Amino acid sequence: NWQGHLSGNIEVHPIKHLFTTSSDDGSWRLWALPTSSEPAAALLLSGEGHSDWLTSCSFSPDGDKLATTSGDSTVRVWDLSRGLCLLSLRGHLRATWVHFLPSCDHLLLSSGRDHMLLLWDERASTWASEIRGHAHPVEHCTSDTTGRVAASCDAGGDVKLWDMRSLRSALYSAPTSPSGANQVSLCPAGTGSEEVAVAGGDGLVRLLRPSSGHVTEVGGHQGAACTVCFDHQGETLLSAGADGIVQVWRRSQ
């Protein structure tokens, strides 16, 4: 337990024993995880520049950069060696989430309350593609571990899968919770599973199988299910809810 700031999101570094927290005060902080020789977590760096609360943060695959989104409608990219803002990207009305594609250190996917997804090439300092198809504010976006397939979910409860090579119409679209879908997670590539996990505003966690259209309700929270994710092996599913509870399931093969 470390005294920091009021944090809404935590992201773990892909290589080092570090993590970031993003806050309602518009700042992010980089921390070192405790070790046997250093039992207390250490604050290494902080970044300020957003004029509204932070909604998400994402490390680049090489761990050298951090991307953030905010209620100020910008997507920002930060140099973690110095804590400096490299880019401030505008394109969304109220950006909700950002995700570095695992296959590339300069491509980012973001979502917004404007019903859109934007694919950014940070080398060009602008968005490269606009992805439309949602009829409601998009709450979350992510990709599989190859970066070839992306997933998004919206406030109306719709979940969509996208081919990041063509960026045409959605590969798959399905309604889930009538109370909205808050977060989506894809089972890691190479696990032999196509399952998509969804955290619903109605408190339920659902597993979708796009090829068959089958939907399984695996559990629920009192209040909204806020976040959901698979572990790296795809064997375990975790969710956290507005009830303050983290639930863990072993995925059936």
mmCIF file of N, CA and C in Angstrom, residues 155-202:
data_model
loop_
_atom_site.group_PDB
_atom_site.id
_atom_site.type_symbol
_atom_site.label_atom_id
_atom_site.label_comp_id
_atom_site.label_asym_id
_atom_site.label_seq_id
_atom_site.Cartn_x
_atom_site.Cartn_y
_atom_site.Cartn_z
ATOM 1 N N ALA A 155 -21.095 1.956 -24.819
ATOM 2 C CA ALA A 155 -22.043 2.235 -23.744
ATOM 3 C C ALA A 155 -23.413 1.625 -23.998
ATOM 4 N N GLY A 156 -23.658 1.170 -25.226
ATOM 5 C CA GLY A 156 -24.904 0.484 -25.530
ATOM 6 C C GLY A 156 -24.820 -1.015 -25.339
ATOM 7 N N GLY A 157 -23.617 -1.518 -25.012
ATOM 8 C CA GLY A 157 -23.428 -2.944 -24.778
ATOM 9 C C GLY A 157 -22.915 -3.725 -25.968
ATOM 10 N N ASP A 158 -22.646 -3.055 -27.093
ATOM 11 C CA ASP A 158 -22.160 -3.756 -28.282
ATOM 12 C C ASP A 158 -20.657 -4.008 -28.196
ATOM 13 N N VAL A 159 -20.244 -5.183 -28.643
ATOM 14 C CA VAL A 159 -18.830 -5.563 -28.737
ATOM 15 C C VAL A 159 -18.506 -5.816 -30.200
ATOM 16 N N LYS A 160 -17.372 -5.297 -30.662
ATOM 17 C CA LYS A 160 -16.976 -5.464 -32.059
ATOM 18 C C LYS A 160 -15.518 -5.906 -32.149
ATOM 19 N N LEU A 161 -15.236 -6.744 -33.154
ATOM 20 C CA LEU A 161 -13.878 -7.144 -33.491
ATOM 21 C C LEU A 161 -13.523 -6.565 -34.853
ATOM 22 N N TRP A 162 -12.261 -6.146 -35.000
ATOM 23 C CA TRP A 162 -11.813 -5.467 -36.220
ATOM 24 C C TRP A 162 -10.533 -6.112 -36.740
ATOM 25 N N ASP A 163 -10.440 -6.251 -38.067
ATOM 26 C CA ASP A 163 -9.206 -6.680 -38.717
ATOM 27 C C ASP A 163 -8.345 -5.440 -38.914
ATOM 28 N N MET A 164 -7.233 -5.340 -38.200
ATOM 29 C CA MET A 164 -6.415 -4.136 -38.244
ATOM 30 C C MET A 164 -5.649 -3.994 -39.555
ATOM 31 N N ARG A 165 -5.686 -5.017 -40.409
ATOM 32 C CA ARG A 165 -5.015 -4.909 -41.700
ATOM 33 C C ARG A 165 -5.915 -4.288 -42.754
ATOM 34 N N SER A 166 -7.230 -4.440 -42.615
ATOM 35 C CA SER A 166 -8.143 -3.891 -43.621
ATOM 36 C C SER A 166 -8.943 -2.700 -43.103
ATOM 37 N N LEU A 167 -9.315 -2.736 -41.801
ATOM 38 C CA LEU A 167 -10.056 -1.649 -41.154
ATOM 39 C C LEU A 167 -11.355 -1.319 -41.878
ATOM 40 N N ARG A 168 -11.968 -2.355 -42.472
ATOM 41 C CA ARG A 168 -13.266 -2.132 -43.100
ATOM 42 C C ARG A 168 -14.349 -2.377 -42.051
ATOM 43 N N SER A 169 -15.437 -3.014 -42.447
ATOM 44 C CA SER A 169 -16.507 -3.276 -41.494
ATOM 45 C C SER A 169 -16.038 -4.283 -40.447
ATOM 46 N N ALA A 170 -16.741 -4.306 -39.333
ATOM 47 C CA ALA A 170 -16.346 -5.163 -38.216
ATOM 48 C C ALA A 170 -16.374 -6.638 -38.612
ATOM 49 N N LEU A 171 -15.388 -7.390 -38.126
ATOM 50 C CA LEU A 171 -15.364 -8.838 -38.336
ATOM 51 C C LEU A 171 -16.502 -9.520 -37.595
ATOM 52 N N TYR A 172 -16.863 -8.937 -36.457
ATOM 53 C CA TYR A 172 -17.843 -9.555 -35.559
ATOM 54 C C TYR A 172 -18.479 -8.450 -34.739
ATOM 55 N N SER A 173 -19.773 -8.552 -34.530
ATOM 56 C CA SER A 173 -20.479 -7.575 -33.707
ATOM 57 C C SER A 173 -21.587 -8.291 -32.953
ATOM 58 N N ALA A 174 -21.694 -8.014 -31.659
ATOM 59 C CA ALA A 174 -22.707 -8.681 -30.849
ATOM 60 C C ALA A 174 -23.145 -7.781 -29.708
ATOM 61 N N PRO A 175 -24.448 -7.766 -29.402
ATOM 62 C CA PRO A 175 -24.914 -7.055 -28.211
ATOM 63 C C PRO A 175 -24.626 -7.893 -26.973
ATOM 64 N N THR A 176 -24.339 -7.232 -25.866
ATOM 65 C CA THR A 176 -24.123 -7.962 -24.607
ATOM 66 C C THR A 176 -25.044 -7.387 -23.538
ATOM 67 N N SER A 177 -24.519 -6.558 -22.669
ATOM 68 C CA SER A 177 -25.306 -6.016 -21.566
ATOM 69 C C SER A 177 -26.140 -4.821 -22.008
ATOM 70 N N PRO A 178 -27.437 -4.795 -21.680
ATOM 71 C CA PRO A 178 -28.248 -3.613 -21.987
ATOM 72 C C PRO A 178 -27.828 -2.390 -21.184
ATOM 73 N N SER A 179 -27.041 -2.610 -20.144
ATOM 74 C CA SER A 179 -26.541 -1.506 -19.318
ATOM 75 C C SER A 179 -25.179 -1.002 -19.782
ATOM 76 N N GLY A 180 -24.715 -1.491 -20.930
ATOM 77 C CA GLY A 180 -23.435 -1.059 -21.471
ATOM 78 C C GLY A 180 -22.326 -2.051 -21.184
ATOM 79 N N ALA A 181 -21.285 -2.007 -22.012
ATOM 80 C CA ALA A 181 -20.091 -2.832 -21.835
ATOM 81 C C ALA A 181 -18.935 -1.913 -21.474
ATOM 82 N N ASN A 182 -18.271 -2.207 -20.370
ATOM 83 C CA ASN A 182 -17.223 -1.319 -19.860
ATOM 84 C C ASN A 182 -15.823 -1.681 -20.331
ATOM 85 N N GLN A 183 -15.559 -2.959 -20.522
ATOM 86 C CA GLN A 183 -14.225 -3.368 -20.951
ATOM 87 C C GLN A 183 -14.295 -4.730 -21.621
ATOM 88 N N VAL A 184 -13.336 -4.962 -22.531
ATOM 89 C CA VAL A 184 -13.287 -6.203 -23.292
ATOM 90 C C VAL A 184 -11.854 -6.724 -23.280
ATOM 91 N N SER A 185 -11.703 -8.054 -23.304
ATOM 92 C CA SER A 185 -10.377 -8.671 -23.326
ATOM 93 C C SER A 185 -10.405 -9.875 -24.255
ATOM 94 N N LEU A 186 -9.358 -10.015 -25.085
ATOM 95 C CA LEU A 186 -9.237 -11.135 -26.004
ATOM 96 C C LEU A 186 -8.322 -12.197 -25.408
ATOM 97 N N CYS A 187 -8.733 -13.456 -25.510
ATOM 98 C CA CYS A 187 -7.867 -14.542 -25.059
ATOM 99 C C CYS A 187 -6.588 -14.508 -25.894
ATOM 100 N N PRO A 188 -5.414 -14.613 -25.278
ATOM 101 C CA PRO A 188 -4.155 -14.454 -26.012
ATOM 102 C C PRO A 188 -4.028 -15.388 -27.209
ATOM 103 N N ALA A 189 -3.419 -14.865 -28.290
ATOM 104 C CA ALA A 189 -3.162 -15.672 -29.478
ATOM 105 C C ALA A 189 -2.247 -16.840 -29.120
ATOM 106 N N GLY A 190 -2.490 -17.978 -29.776
ATOM 107 C CA GLY A 190 -1.659 -19.151 -29.525
ATOM 108 C C GLY A 190 -2.185 -20.064 -28.443
ATOM 109 N N THR A 191 -3.275 -19.666 -27.790
ATOM 110 C CA THR A 191 -3.843 -20.502 -26.727
ATOM 111 C C THR A 191 -4.885 -21.477 -27.263
ATOM 112 N N GLY A 192 -5.253 -21.316 -28.537
ATOM 113 C CA GLY A 192 -6.265 -22.189 -29.117
ATOM 114 C C GLY A 192 -7.682 -21.772 -28.801
ATOM 115 N N SER A 193 -7.855 -20.592 -28.225
ATOM 116 C CA SER A 193 -9.190 -20.111 -27.870
ATOM 117 C C SER A 193 -9.478 -18.795 -28.576
ATOM 118 N N GLU A 194 -10.720 -18.624 -28.996
ATOM 119 C CA GLU A 194 -11.146 -17.379 -29.623
ATOM 120 C C GLU A 194 -11.999 -16.537 -28.668
ATOM 121 N N GLU A 195 -12.060 -16.901 -27.413
ATOM 122 C CA GLU A 195 -12.998 -16.278 -26.489
ATOM 123 C C GLU A 195 -12.711 -14.793 -26.273
ATOM 124 N N VAL A 196 -13.804 -14.064 -26.122
ATOM 125 C CA VAL A 196 -13.759 -12.632 -25.836
ATOM 126 C C VAL A 196 -14.502 -12.414 -24.523
ATOM 127 N N ALA A 197 -13.843 -11.830 -23.546
ATOM 128 C CA ALA A 197 -14.470 -11.563 -22.247
ATOM 129 C C ALA A 197 -14.952 -10.123 -22.200
ATOM 130 N N VAL A 198 -16.123 -9.917 -21.600
ATOM 131 C CA VAL A 198 -16.732 -8.588 -21.546
ATOM 132 C C VAL A 198 -17.193 -8.296 -20.123
ATOM 133 N N ALA A 199 -16.835 -7.122 -19.613
ATOM 134 C CA ALA A 199 -17.322 -6.646 -18.316
ATOM 135 C C ALA A 199 -18.536 -5.764 -18.557
ATOM 136 N N GLY A 200 -19.680 -6.152 -18.012
ATOM 137 C CA GLY A 200 -20.926 -5.464 -18.306
ATOM 138 C C GLY A 200 -21.362 -4.482 -17.238
ATOM 139 N N GLY A 201 -22.081 -3.467 -17.669
ATOM 140 C CA GLY A 201 -22.636 -2.492 -16.742
ATOM 141 C C GLY A 201 -23.687 -3.075 -15.828
ATOM 142 N N ASP A 202 -24.235 -4.244 -16.202
ATOM 143 C CA ASP A 202 -25.221 -4.928 -15.362
ATOM 144 C C ASP A 202 -24.565 -5.809 -14.305
#
